[in-house]
Short mmCIF file of C-alpha atoms and ligand atoms in Angstrom, two decimals:
data_model
loop_
_atom_site.label_atom_id
_atom_site.label_comp_id
_atom_site.label_asym_id
_atom_site.label_seq_id
_atom_site.Cartn_x
_atom_site.Cartn_y
_atom_site.Cartn_z
CA UNK A 1 -15.54 -32.47 4.04
CA UNK A 2 -11.96 -31.79 3.06
CA UNK A 3 -10.87 -28.32 2.12
CA UNK A 4 -8.50 -27.23 -0.55
CA UNK A 5 -5.07 -25.69 -0.75
CA UNK A 6 -4.17 -23.06 -3.33
CA UNK A 7 -0.48 -22.34 -3.75
CA UNK A 8 -0.29 -18.70 -4.82
CA UNK A 9 2.75 -16.88 -6.14
CA UNK A 10 2.68 -13.44 -4.54
CA UNK A 11 5.36 -11.93 -6.77
CA UNK A 12 8.64 -10.38 -5.67
CA UNK A 13 7.36 -7.48 -3.54
CA UNK A 14 5.38 -4.90 -5.50
CA UNK A 15 1.79 -5.80 -4.53
CA UNK A 16 0.65 -4.87 -8.05
CA UNK A 17 2.37 -8.00 -9.34
CA UNK A 18 -0.07 -10.42 -7.71
CA UNK A 19 -1.91 -12.40 -10.42
CA UNK A 20 -5.67 -11.86 -10.67
CA UNK A 21 -6.30 -15.49 -9.88
CA UNK A 22 -4.20 -15.07 -6.76
CA UNK A 23 -6.29 -12.08 -5.73
CA UNK A 24 -9.48 -14.10 -6.14
CA UNK A 25 -7.99 -16.90 -4.03
CA UNK A 26 -7.02 -14.48 -1.26
CA UNK A 27 -10.47 -12.90 -1.20
CA UNK A 28 -12.01 -16.34 -0.67
CA UNK A 29 -9.42 -17.69 1.79
CA UNK A 30 -10.31 -18.98 5.25
CA UNK A 31 -6.69 -19.60 6.20
CA UNK A 32 -3.58 -18.04 4.72
CA UNK A 33 -0.11 -19.34 5.39
CA UNK A 34 2.46 -16.78 4.31
CA UNK A 35 6.15 -16.09 4.14
CA UNK A 36 8.38 -13.22 5.08
CA UNK A 37 8.53 -10.40 2.50
CA UNK A 38 4.86 -10.68 1.60
CA UNK A 39 3.49 -7.16 1.01
CA UNK A 40 1.06 -6.17 3.80
CA UNK A 41 -1.34 -4.88 1.10
CA UNK A 42 -1.89 -8.46 -0.04
CA UNK A 43 -3.05 -9.51 3.42
CA UNK A 44 -5.57 -6.66 3.33
CA UNK A 45 -7.36 -8.56 0.56
CA UNK A 46 -8.26 -11.34 2.99
CA UNK A 47 -11.70 -11.49 4.57
CA UNK A 48 -11.38 -10.03 8.08
CA UNK A 49 -12.25 -13.42 9.57
CA UNK A 50 -9.47 -15.31 7.78
CA UNK A 51 -6.85 -16.95 9.96
CA UNK A 52 -3.35 -15.67 9.25
CA UNK A 53 -0.36 -17.90 9.90
CA UNK A 54 3.06 -16.32 9.50
CA UNK A 55 5.70 -18.95 8.77
CA UNK A 56 8.25 -16.36 7.59
CA UNK A 57 11.79 -17.47 7.38
CA UNK A 58 14.62 -15.29 8.59
CA UNK A 59 17.94 -15.85 6.79
CA UNK A 60 19.75 -18.82 8.38
CA UNK A 61 17.11 -19.69 10.95
CA UNK A 62 13.72 -21.11 10.19
CA UNK A 63 11.07 -20.19 12.78
CA UNK A 64 8.67 -22.71 11.23
CA UNK A 65 10.50 -25.67 9.66
CA UNK A 66 9.38 -26.86 6.23
CA UNK A 67 7.98 -30.18 7.51
CA UNK A 68 5.79 -28.24 9.91
CA UNK A 69 4.53 -25.90 7.16
CA UNK A 70 3.57 -28.98 5.15
CA UNK A 71 1.70 -30.32 8.16
CA UNK A 72 -0.14 -27.05 8.81
CA UNK A 73 -1.41 -27.04 5.23
CA UNK A 74 -2.58 -30.63 5.59
CA UNK A 75 -4.23 -30.07 8.97
CA UNK A 76 -6.11 -26.97 7.91
CA UNK A 77 -7.33 -28.62 4.70
CA UNK A 78 -8.46 -31.65 6.70
CA UNK A 79 -10.47 -29.30 8.89
CA UNK A 80 -12.34 -28.43 5.70
CA UNK A 81 -10.76 -25.01 5.28
CA UNK A 82 -10.10 -23.15 2.09
CA UNK A 83 -6.36 -22.62 2.52
CA UNK A 84 -4.10 -20.26 0.58
CA UNK A 85 -0.39 -20.83 0.75
CA UNK A 86 1.06 -17.46 -0.24
CA UNK A 87 4.66 -17.63 -1.38
CA UNK A 88 7.17 -15.07 -2.62
CA UNK A 89 7.74 -14.84 -6.37
CA UNK A 90 6.69 -18.05 -8.11
CA UNK A 91 5.86 -20.96 -5.80
CA UNK A 92 7.84 -23.54 -7.78
CA UNK A 93 11.01 -21.59 -8.47
CA UNK A 94 13.31 -22.34 -5.53
CA UNK A 95 10.19 -22.06 -3.42
CA UNK A 96 9.75 -25.63 -2.16
CA UNK A 97 6.23 -25.61 -3.57
CA UNK A 98 6.75 -29.19 -4.72
CA UNK A 99 7.54 -30.37 -1.20
CA UNK A 100 4.37 -28.76 0.11
CA UNK A 101 2.26 -30.53 -2.49
CA UNK A 102 3.84 -33.93 -1.75
CA UNK A 103 2.09 -34.42 1.57
CA UNK A 104 -1.20 -33.06 0.21
CA UNK A 105 -1.08 -35.46 -2.74
CA UNK A 106 -0.39 -38.37 -0.38
CA UNK A 107 -3.55 -37.51 1.54
CA UNK A 108 -5.65 -36.83 -1.57
CA UNK A 109 -6.22 -33.19 -0.63
CA UNK A 110 -7.31 -31.17 -3.67
CA UNK A 111 -4.93 -28.38 -4.59
CA UNK A 112 -4.35 -25.72 -7.22
CA UNK A 113 -1.32 -23.68 -8.19
CA UNK A 114 -1.37 -20.02 -9.23
CA UNK A 115 2.04 -19.29 -10.77
CA UNK A 116 3.62 -16.04 -9.69
CA UNK A 117 5.85 -13.37 -11.15
CA UNK A 118 9.28 -14.61 -10.21
CA UNK A 119 11.98 -12.32 -8.87
CA UNK A 120 14.34 -13.95 -11.37
CA UNK A 121 12.58 -12.06 -14.17
CA UNK A 122 10.81 -9.16 -12.44
CA UNK A 123 13.72 -7.85 -10.41
CA UNK A 124 15.98 -7.46 -13.46
CA UNK A 125 13.02 -5.87 -15.29
CA UNK A 126 12.58 -3.25 -12.54
CA UNK A 127 16.29 -2.56 -12.78
CA UNK A 128 16.11 -1.97 -16.53
CA UNK A 129 17.63 -5.35 -17.48
CA UNK A 130 15.90 -7.40 -20.20
CA UNK A 131 17.08 -10.94 -19.40
CA UNK A 132 17.37 -11.81 -23.08
CA UNK A 133 18.04 -9.55 -26.03
CA UNK A 134 18.62 -10.57 -29.63
CA UNK A 135 21.95 -8.80 -29.74
CA UNK A 136 23.36 -10.08 -26.46
CA UNK A 137 21.79 -13.22 -25.03
CA UNK A 138 19.69 -16.01 -26.44
CA UNK A 139 19.35 -18.14 -23.34
CA UNK A 140 18.67 -17.61 -19.67
CA UNK A 141 19.91 -19.74 -16.79
CA UNK A 142 18.37 -19.38 -13.36
CA UNK A 143 20.61 -20.78 -10.67
CA UNK A 144 20.49 -20.99 -6.89
CA UNK A 145 23.50 -19.71 -5.01
CA UNK A 146 22.33 -21.41 -1.88
CA UNK A 147 24.50 -24.17 -0.45
CA UNK A 148 23.98 -26.29 2.63
CA UNK A 149 26.06 -24.85 5.49
CA UNK A 150 29.69 -25.91 5.09
CA UNK A 151 29.30 -27.61 1.70
CA UNK A 152 30.56 -26.21 -1.60
CA UNK A 153 28.26 -24.64 -4.22
CA UNK A 154 26.64 -27.15 -6.56
CA UNK A 155 26.98 -25.02 -9.68
CA UNK A 156 28.26 -26.23 -13.03
CA UNK A 157 30.20 -23.08 -13.85
CA UNK A 158 31.74 -24.58 -16.97
CA UNK A 159 28.33 -25.31 -18.47
CA UNK A 160 27.17 -21.78 -17.72
CA UNK A 161 30.26 -20.23 -19.23
CA UNK A 162 29.96 -22.37 -22.37
CA UNK A 163 26.25 -21.64 -22.85
CA UNK A 164 27.00 -17.95 -23.04
CA UNK A 165 23.54 -16.71 -22.08
CA UNK A 166 22.36 -14.55 -19.19
CA UNK A 167 22.80 -16.06 -15.73
CA UNK A 168 20.50 -15.05 -12.89
CA UNK A 169 21.42 -16.21 -9.40
CA UNK A 170 18.93 -16.23 -6.55
CA UNK A 171 19.94 -16.63 -2.91
CA UNK A 172 23.45 -15.80 -4.01
CA UNK A 173 24.60 -12.71 -2.12
CA UNK A 174 26.47 -14.49 0.64
CA UNK A 175 28.22 -16.67 -1.97
CA UNK A 176 28.78 -13.81 -4.42
CA UNK A 177 32.56 -13.96 -4.32
CA UNK A 178 32.59 -17.73 -4.93
CA UNK A 179 30.08 -17.37 -7.78
CA UNK A 180 32.18 -14.72 -9.53
CA UNK A 181 35.40 -16.70 -8.99
CA UNK A 182 33.74 -19.84 -10.30
CA UNK A 183 32.57 -18.13 -13.49
CA UNK A 184 35.98 -16.51 -14.05
CA UNK A 185 37.77 -19.81 -13.49
CA UNK A 186 35.43 -21.40 -16.04
CA UNK A 187 36.58 -18.89 -18.62
CA UNK A 188 34.19 -15.94 -18.47
CA UNK A 189 35.87 -12.60 -19.10
CA UNK A 190 36.42 -10.24 -16.17
CA UNK A 191 34.76 -7.48 -18.26
CA UNK A 192 31.49 -9.43 -18.52
CA UNK A 193 28.74 -7.09 -17.34
CA UNK A 194 27.04 -7.98 -14.09
CA UNK A 195 24.63 -6.45 -11.62
CA UNK A 196 23.22 -6.98 -8.14
CA UNK A 197 19.69 -5.74 -7.41
CA UNK A 198 18.58 -5.59 -3.79
CA UNK A 199 14.91 -5.50 -2.68
CA UNK A 200 13.80 -5.40 -6.29
CA UNK A 201 10.35 -3.99 -7.23
CA UNK A 202 10.08 -2.41 -3.76
CA UNK A 203 10.39 1.31 -3.02
CA UNK A 204 13.78 0.72 -1.44
CA UNK A 205 15.22 -1.08 -4.49
CA UNK A 206 18.99 -0.50 -4.89
CA UNK A 207 21.37 -1.82 -7.48
CA UNK A 208 24.93 -1.78 -8.61
CA UNK A 209 26.00 -2.42 -12.16
CA UNK A 210 29.59 -3.49 -12.69
CA UNK A 211 31.52 -6.38 -14.24
CA UNK A 212 32.45 -9.84 -13.11
CA UNK A 213 35.90 -8.73 -11.95
CA UNK A 214 34.57 -6.03 -9.62
CA UNK A 215 31.05 -7.13 -8.73
CA UNK A 216 31.80 -8.70 -5.35
CA UNK A 217 33.92 -5.79 -4.16
CA UNK A 218 31.40 -3.16 -5.25
CA UNK A 219 28.51 -5.03 -3.70
CA UNK A 220 30.37 -5.12 -0.42
CA UNK A 221 31.18 -1.43 -0.67
CA UNK A 222 27.55 -0.54 -1.42
CA UNK A 223 26.51 -2.78 1.47
CA UNK A 224 23.88 -4.68 -0.55
CA UNK A 225 22.29 -7.66 1.15
CA UNK A 226 19.70 -10.38 0.70
CA UNK A 227 17.13 -10.45 -0.82
CA UNK A 228 18.98 -9.67 -3.99
CA UNK A 229 19.24 -11.01 -7.50
CA UNK A 230 22.56 -11.33 -9.31
CA UNK A 231 22.56 -10.93 -13.08
CA UNK A 232 25.62 -11.88 -15.12
CA UNK A 233 25.74 -11.23 -18.85
CA UNK A 234 25.95 -8.45 -21.42
CA UNK A 235 22.30 -7.51 -20.86
CA UNK A 236 23.27 -6.14 -17.43
CA UNK A 237 25.02 -3.27 -19.22
CA UNK A 238 21.63 -2.05 -20.48
CA UNK A 239 20.53 -1.40 -16.91
CA UNK A 240 21.22 2.31 -16.75
CA UNK A 241 19.82 3.01 -20.20
CA UNK A 242 16.58 1.14 -19.59
CA UNK A 243 16.15 2.04 -15.97
CA UNK A 244 12.66 3.33 -15.41
CA UNK A 245 11.94 2.44 -11.80
CA UNK A 246 14.72 4.53 -10.27
CA UNK A 247 13.61 7.38 -12.54
CA UNK A 248 10.11 7.61 -11.03
CA UNK A 249 9.67 11.12 -9.63
CA UNK A 250 9.19 10.08 -6.00
CA UNK A 251 11.73 7.22 -5.97
CA UNK A 252 13.78 7.34 -2.79
CA UNK A 253 11.20 9.54 -1.02
CA UNK A 254 9.34 8.39 2.03
CA UNK A 255 5.83 9.78 2.50
CA UNK A 256 3.71 9.15 5.59
CA UNK A 257 -0.04 8.80 4.93
CA UNK A 258 -2.23 9.63 7.92
CA UNK A 259 -5.67 9.10 6.39
CA UNK A 260 -8.00 6.54 7.92
CA UNK A 261 -7.15 3.09 6.56
CA UNK A 262 -10.35 2.69 4.60
CA UNK A 263 -9.82 5.97 2.76
CA UNK A 264 -6.07 5.90 2.23
CA UNK A 265 -6.23 3.75 -0.91
CA UNK A 266 -6.24 6.32 -3.69
CA UNK A 267 -3.53 8.54 -2.19
CA UNK A 268 -1.42 5.58 -1.22
CA UNK A 269 -1.52 3.85 -4.58
CA UNK A 270 -0.93 7.05 -6.53
CA UNK A 271 2.15 7.86 -4.44
CA UNK A 272 3.41 4.29 -4.88
CA UNK A 273 2.96 4.46 -8.64
CA UNK A 274 5.15 7.54 -8.56
CA UNK A 275 7.85 5.53 -6.77
CA UNK A 276 7.39 6.75 -3.19
CA UNK A 277 7.95 4.57 -0.16
CA UNK A 278 4.58 5.03 1.50
CA UNK A 279 4.37 4.56 5.25
CA UNK A 280 0.82 3.86 6.37
CA UNK A 281 0.20 5.63 9.62
CA UNK A 282 -3.55 6.04 10.06
CA UNK A 283 -4.14 8.77 12.65
CA UNK A 284 -7.92 8.78 12.76
CA UNK A 285 -10.75 6.34 12.21
CA UNK A 286 -14.35 7.34 11.58
CA UNK A 287 -16.99 5.41 13.49
CA UNK A 288 -20.58 5.81 12.29
CA UNK A 289 -23.22 6.49 14.94
CA UNK A 290 -25.64 3.67 14.33
CA UNK A 291 -28.03 4.78 17.07
CA UNK A 292 -28.85 8.32 16.06
CA UNK A 293 -32.33 9.56 17.12
CA UNK A 294 -31.60 13.14 15.99
CA UNK A 295 -30.67 11.98 12.49
CA UNK A 296 -33.73 9.73 12.30
CA UNK A 297 -35.93 12.61 13.35
CA UNK A 298 -34.41 14.85 10.67
CA UNK A 299 -34.80 12.14 8.04
CA UNK A 300 -38.45 11.69 8.97
CA UNK A 301 -38.96 15.41 8.24
CA UNK A 302 -36.49 15.70 5.42
CA UNK A 303 -38.81 17.70 3.14
CA UNK A 304 -38.69 20.43 5.76
CA UNK A 305 -35.11 21.17 4.69
CA UNK A 306 -34.12 23.16 1.65
CA UNK A 307 -30.58 21.76 1.51
CA UNK A 308 -28.53 18.88 2.84
CA UNK A 309 -24.85 19.89 2.92
CA UNK A 310 -22.16 17.21 3.08
CA UNK A 311 -18.61 17.92 4.21
CA UNK A 312 -17.09 14.45 3.72
CA UNK A 313 -17.67 11.21 1.87
CA UNK A 314 -17.97 9.49 5.25
CA UNK A 315 -20.92 11.80 6.01
CA UNK A 316 -22.57 10.81 2.72
CA UNK A 317 -22.15 7.13 3.50
CA UNK A 318 -23.57 7.29 7.00
CA UNK A 319 -26.47 9.52 5.92
CA UNK A 320 -27.64 7.20 3.14
CA UNK A 321 -27.07 4.08 5.24
CA UNK A 322 -29.35 5.57 7.90
CA UNK A 323 -31.97 6.40 5.27
CA UNK A 324 -31.83 2.82 4.04
CA UNK A 325 -32.09 1.38 7.54
CA UNK A 326 -35.27 3.41 8.06
CA UNK A 327 -36.77 1.60 5.08
CA UNK A 328 -36.39 4.65 2.83
CA UNK A 329 -34.20 5.47 -0.15
CA UNK A 330 -33.02 8.55 -2.03
CA UNK A 331 -36.54 9.25 -3.35
CA UNK A 332 -37.33 10.44 0.17
CA UNK A 333 -35.12 13.45 -0.53
CA UNK A 334 -37.58 14.68 -3.17
CA UNK A 335 -36.84 18.29 -3.96
CA UNK A 336 -34.22 18.76 -1.24
CA UNK A 337 -31.05 20.16 -2.78
CA UNK A 338 -27.62 18.69 -2.12
CA UNK A 339 -24.33 20.46 -1.48
CA UNK A 340 -20.86 18.89 -1.43
CA UNK A 341 -17.80 20.56 0.02
CA UNK A 342 -15.51 19.23 -2.72
CA UNK A 343 -15.01 16.68 -5.48
CA UNK A 344 -14.55 13.54 -3.40
CA UNK A 345 -17.73 14.26 -1.43
CA UNK A 346 -19.49 14.96 -4.74
CA UNK A 347 -18.18 11.61 -6.01
CA UNK A 348 -19.70 9.85 -3.02
CA UNK A 349 -23.04 11.34 -4.07
CA UNK A 350 -22.46 10.39 -7.70
CA UNK A 351 -21.85 6.82 -6.59
CA UNK A 352 -25.52 6.94 -5.48
CA UNK A 353 -26.50 8.56 -8.78
CA UNK A 354 -27.11 11.92 -7.17
CA UNK A 355 -25.74 15.21 -8.39
CA UNK A 356 -24.49 17.92 -6.09
CA UNK A 357 -26.51 21.08 -6.78
CA UNK A 358 -23.73 23.15 -5.32
CA UNK A 359 -20.03 22.75 -4.75
CA UNK A 360 -17.98 25.82 -3.76
CA UNK A 361 -15.09 26.93 -5.97
CA UNK A 362 -12.80 26.75 -2.94
CA UNK A 363 -13.33 23.43 -1.17
CA UNK A 364 -13.57 24.50 2.45
CA UNK A 365 -16.25 24.97 5.08
CA UNK A 366 -16.22 28.76 4.89
CA UNK A 367 -16.92 28.85 1.15
CA UNK A 368 -19.50 26.11 1.54
CA UNK A 369 -21.32 28.15 4.20
CA UNK A 370 -21.19 31.40 2.20
CA UNK A 371 -22.45 29.64 -0.93
CA UNK A 372 -25.34 28.07 1.00
CA UNK A 373 -26.25 31.43 2.49
CA UNK A 374 -26.61 32.85 -1.02
CA UNK A 375 -28.76 30.00 -2.26
CA UNK A 376 -30.97 28.67 0.48
CA UNK A 377 -34.61 29.54 1.15
CA UNK A 378 -35.01 27.35 4.18
CA UNK A 379 -33.14 25.37 6.81
CA UNK A 380 -30.01 23.39 5.99
CA UNK A 381 -29.22 19.91 7.32
CA UNK A 382 -25.55 19.25 8.15
CA UNK A 383 -24.88 15.52 8.61
CA UNK A 384 -21.19 15.57 9.53
CA UNK A 385 -18.45 14.60 11.96
CA UNK A 386 -19.13 15.16 15.64
CA UNK A 387 -15.73 16.82 15.63
CA UNK A 388 -16.52 18.92 12.55
CA UNK A 389 -15.10 22.35 11.94
CA UNK A 390 -16.76 25.10 14.05
CA UNK A 391 -16.42 27.45 11.06
CA UNK A 392 -19.42 26.01 9.22
CA UNK A 393 -22.09 26.67 11.91
CA UNK A 394 -20.46 29.97 12.80
CA UNK A 395 -20.61 31.39 9.28
CA UNK A 396 -24.16 30.10 8.74
CA UNK A 397 -25.20 31.80 11.96
CA UNK A 398 -23.54 35.05 10.94
CA UNK A 399 -25.40 34.86 7.64
CA UNK A 400 -28.71 34.22 9.38
CA UNK A 401 -29.20 30.75 7.88
CA UNK A 402 -31.20 28.23 9.94
CA UNK A 403 -29.55 24.80 10.16
CA UNK A 404 -29.49 21.52 12.06
CA UNK A 405 -26.01 20.24 12.84
CA UNK A 406 -26.26 16.44 13.17
CA UNK A 407 -23.21 14.47 14.26
CA UNK A 408 -23.33 11.25 12.20
CA UNK A 409 -19.92 9.82 12.95
CA UNK A 410 -17.24 10.11 15.56
CA UNK A 411 -13.60 10.60 14.88
CA UNK A 412 -11.45 8.37 17.04
CA UNK A 413 -7.73 8.64 17.48
CA UNK A 414 -5.86 5.34 17.66
CA UNK A 415 -3.57 6.74 20.38
CA UNK A 416 0.17 6.19 20.61
CA UNK A 417 1.45 3.76 18.02
CA UNK A 418 4.55 5.62 17.02
CA UNK A 419 7.15 2.84 17.11
CA UNK A 420 7.37 2.61 13.34
CA UNK A 421 7.50 6.36 12.93
CA UNK A 422 10.00 7.54 15.55
CA UNK A 423 13.09 6.22 13.72
CA UNK A 424 11.90 8.08 10.61
CA UNK A 425 11.45 11.32 12.54
CA UNK A 426 14.88 10.87 14.09
CA UNK A 427 16.51 10.29 10.70
CA UNK A 428 15.72 13.67 9.18
CA UNK A 429 13.04 15.65 7.40
CA UNK A 430 9.87 13.56 7.31
CA UNK A 431 7.10 14.20 4.81
CA UNK A 432 3.66 13.68 6.30
CA UNK A 433 0.42 14.14 4.34
CA UNK A 434 -2.55 15.62 6.17
CA UNK A 435 -6.02 15.55 4.64
CA UNK A 436 -7.91 17.20 7.51
CA UNK A 437 -7.29 19.08 10.73
CA UNK A 438 -8.30 15.96 12.64
CA UNK A 439 -5.54 13.91 11.01
CA UNK A 440 -3.09 16.52 12.33
CA UNK A 441 -4.51 16.24 15.85
CA UNK A 442 -4.42 12.45 15.62
CA UNK A 443 -0.82 12.54 14.40
CA UNK A 444 0.41 14.80 17.18
CA UNK A 445 -1.55 12.81 19.75
CA UNK A 446 -0.03 9.54 18.55
CA UNK A 447 3.50 10.68 19.35
CA UNK A 448 5.05 10.65 22.81
CA UNK A 449 4.87 14.02 24.49
CA UNK A 450 7.81 16.25 23.68
CA UNK A 451 8.55 14.64 20.28
CA UNK A 452 10.51 17.09 18.14
CA UNK A 453 8.20 18.09 15.28
CA UNK A 454 10.55 20.63 13.74
CA UNK A 455 11.68 18.15 11.08
CA UNK A 456 8.17 17.20 10.02
CA UNK A 457 7.04 18.75 6.77
CA UNK A 458 3.24 18.76 6.73
CA UNK A 459 1.89 18.35 3.19
CA UNK A 460 -1.59 19.74 3.68
CA UNK A 461 -4.74 19.45 1.62
CA UNK A 462 -5.97 22.93 2.57
CA UNK A 463 -5.46 26.05 4.70
CA UNK A 464 -7.48 24.82 7.69
CA UNK A 465 -5.38 21.68 7.87
CA UNK A 466 -2.24 23.80 7.60
CA UNK A 467 -3.47 26.12 10.38
CA UNK A 468 -3.80 23.08 12.66
CA UNK A 469 -0.21 22.09 11.78
CA UNK A 470 1.01 25.60 12.57
CA UNK A 471 -0.60 25.34 16.00
CA UNK A 472 1.76 22.42 16.72
CA UNK A 473 4.83 24.03 15.19
CA UNK A 474 4.79 21.83 12.07
CA UNK A 475 6.09 23.48 8.89
CA UNK A 476 3.67 23.16 5.99
CA UNK A 477 3.11 23.30 2.28
CA UNK A 478 -0.46 23.57 1.05
CA UNK A 479 -2.13 22.04 -2.01
CA UNK A 480 -3.50 24.32 -4.74
CA UNK A 481 -7.00 23.06 -3.99
CA UNK A 482 -8.43 20.65 -1.46
CA UNK A 483 -8.32 17.44 -3.51
CA UNK A 484 -6.16 14.33 -3.43
CA UNK A 485 -4.83 14.94 -6.99
CA UNK A 486 -3.78 18.47 -5.98
CA UNK A 487 -2.07 17.06 -2.89
CA UNK A 488 -0.14 14.62 -5.10
CA UNK A 489 0.75 17.50 -7.41
CA UNK A 490 2.10 19.42 -4.40
CA UNK A 491 4.25 16.45 -3.35
CA UNK A 492 5.69 16.18 -6.87
CA UNK A 493 6.45 19.90 -6.81
CA UNK A 494 8.20 19.75 -3.44
CA UNK A 495 10.16 16.68 -4.64
CA UNK A 496 11.32 18.60 -7.70
CA UNK A 497 12.67 21.56 -5.69
N1 SAH B 501 10.19 -18.29 -5.39
C1 SAH B 501 10.91 -17.05 -5.35
C2 SAH B 501 12.35 -17.25 -5.01
C3 SAH B 501 12.58 -17.80 -3.63
S1 SAH B 501 14.27 -17.91 -3.22
C4 SAH B 501 10.76 -16.34 -6.70
O1 SAH B 501 10.25 -16.93 -7.66
O2 SAH B 501 11.11 -15.16 -6.77
C5 SAH B 501 14.55 -16.35 -2.45
C6 SAH B 501 15.46 -15.52 -3.33
O3 SAH B 501 14.70 -14.83 -4.31
C7 SAH B 501 16.18 -14.41 -2.59
O4 SAH B 501 17.34 -14.89 -1.96
C8 SAH B 501 16.53 -13.48 -3.73
O5 SAH B 501 17.61 -13.95 -4.47
C9 SAH B 501 15.30 -13.61 -4.60
N2 SAH B 501 14.32 -12.54 -4.33
C10 SAH B 501 13.05 -12.68 -3.94
N3 SAH B 501 12.44 -11.48 -3.84
C11 SAH B 501 13.36 -10.56 -4.20
C12 SAH B 501 13.36 -9.14 -4.32
N4 SAH B 501 12.27 -8.41 -4.05
N5 SAH B 501 14.48 -8.52 -4.72
C13 SAH B 501 15.58 -9.23 -4.99
N6 SAH B 501 15.64 -10.56 -4.90
C14 SAH B 501 14.56 -11.22 -4.51
#
């Protein structure tokens, strides 16, 4: 059986610009063949078993030549695989998508094309430049500035100058001077507005807005490089007025997220929406204990407990998975009451259509324990991390509450993986979010011994997390309450200071 190849346009960088059809294709892919500049988030959509083939091209040298890429697609499809060819921007706009389909068509391999959001349109849009505008431009010309090594540019400058619309040049930075000279020689005015936008739609997007006479010089001075889009035409002058991306409150800020990968999503995407450059640096992973005789014993006698108190959404997940594996479901809980330490734990219960009977007003273990002490008439079950806070059992003991502390998952630290982080720490103040004391321990443990932590600013979800930071000499700011929205609010506040 032959497979199929789907050519998918991944968009110019912002992972949110992947088309829905492209997302569906990635989720079903068995093989993905992808380019440089593809957002890592997009590869996370792949099934874990999918084969990933990186054919990324560095400027001026091609690690995997085009003919070989074409062959890989053919070979994998002939093996019967569902292949996705993930390409930057739109696959057919200066993307050699046509060449890739040629060989497939010759061999009667079925294929589909998912058009993408091209950088030619999206990058100007993220820089506040509408490529047409009734008052300024009624046509758009998209031109490649790429020329074979040693040969002159193949651009009809006269035609562009006469047409009078907006010109967008891709792959043009290294030929910028020749492009500007060509347009001027063809009669365009030196005052014609023009812009260069580097790494458009990405957190590190930079731009300069100038005019045709000064564009090349200013681009050199600002040290802008490929990938960049060049826009020539009156619409470029609107850039500063319509800029929205550079105005995002966290634009230009780098924020390190230390949550476990599986749980980082909400914080990560919220910070990105606010313009931050988010560095994923997972410092802990939670591993459920699948063999757990103590938990099974407690579940078998669950009606013996007055309360089950959860201190994390991971605890909720493992608890109900274990119940399910025993052939039971939430009805087994009967009249047992449920406590959640805070809103995200309560949400994990809600996802199972269960309400928390109690959630403390301050979302920490101490307030949880004190609240339980006031309410309970019998023993409390604590399904939680093996490395959970000692405060919870201590306070319950002090209050004379009987409880069973059941470790249901282990917290593992990935160990040293600091290569991506050390340059950031060396560069200056580094903002690191911490959502639990264990993320702090994982963070410190991931760094080589003796790393200077004085320039880390720990953005902490609560006081216990901050206390762990203080133990390692990390300066902190603490969220108003222990929730992800409050942590984001804190980051916005610190950014505004
Ligand atoms: N098929 C792609 C273009 C491939 S050619 C598309 O439709 O977008 C590669 C050129 O695209 C780069 O040299 C640059 O000019 C432009 N480009 C791609 N991504 C970009 C980005 N994020 N910011 C600026 N330019 C980008």
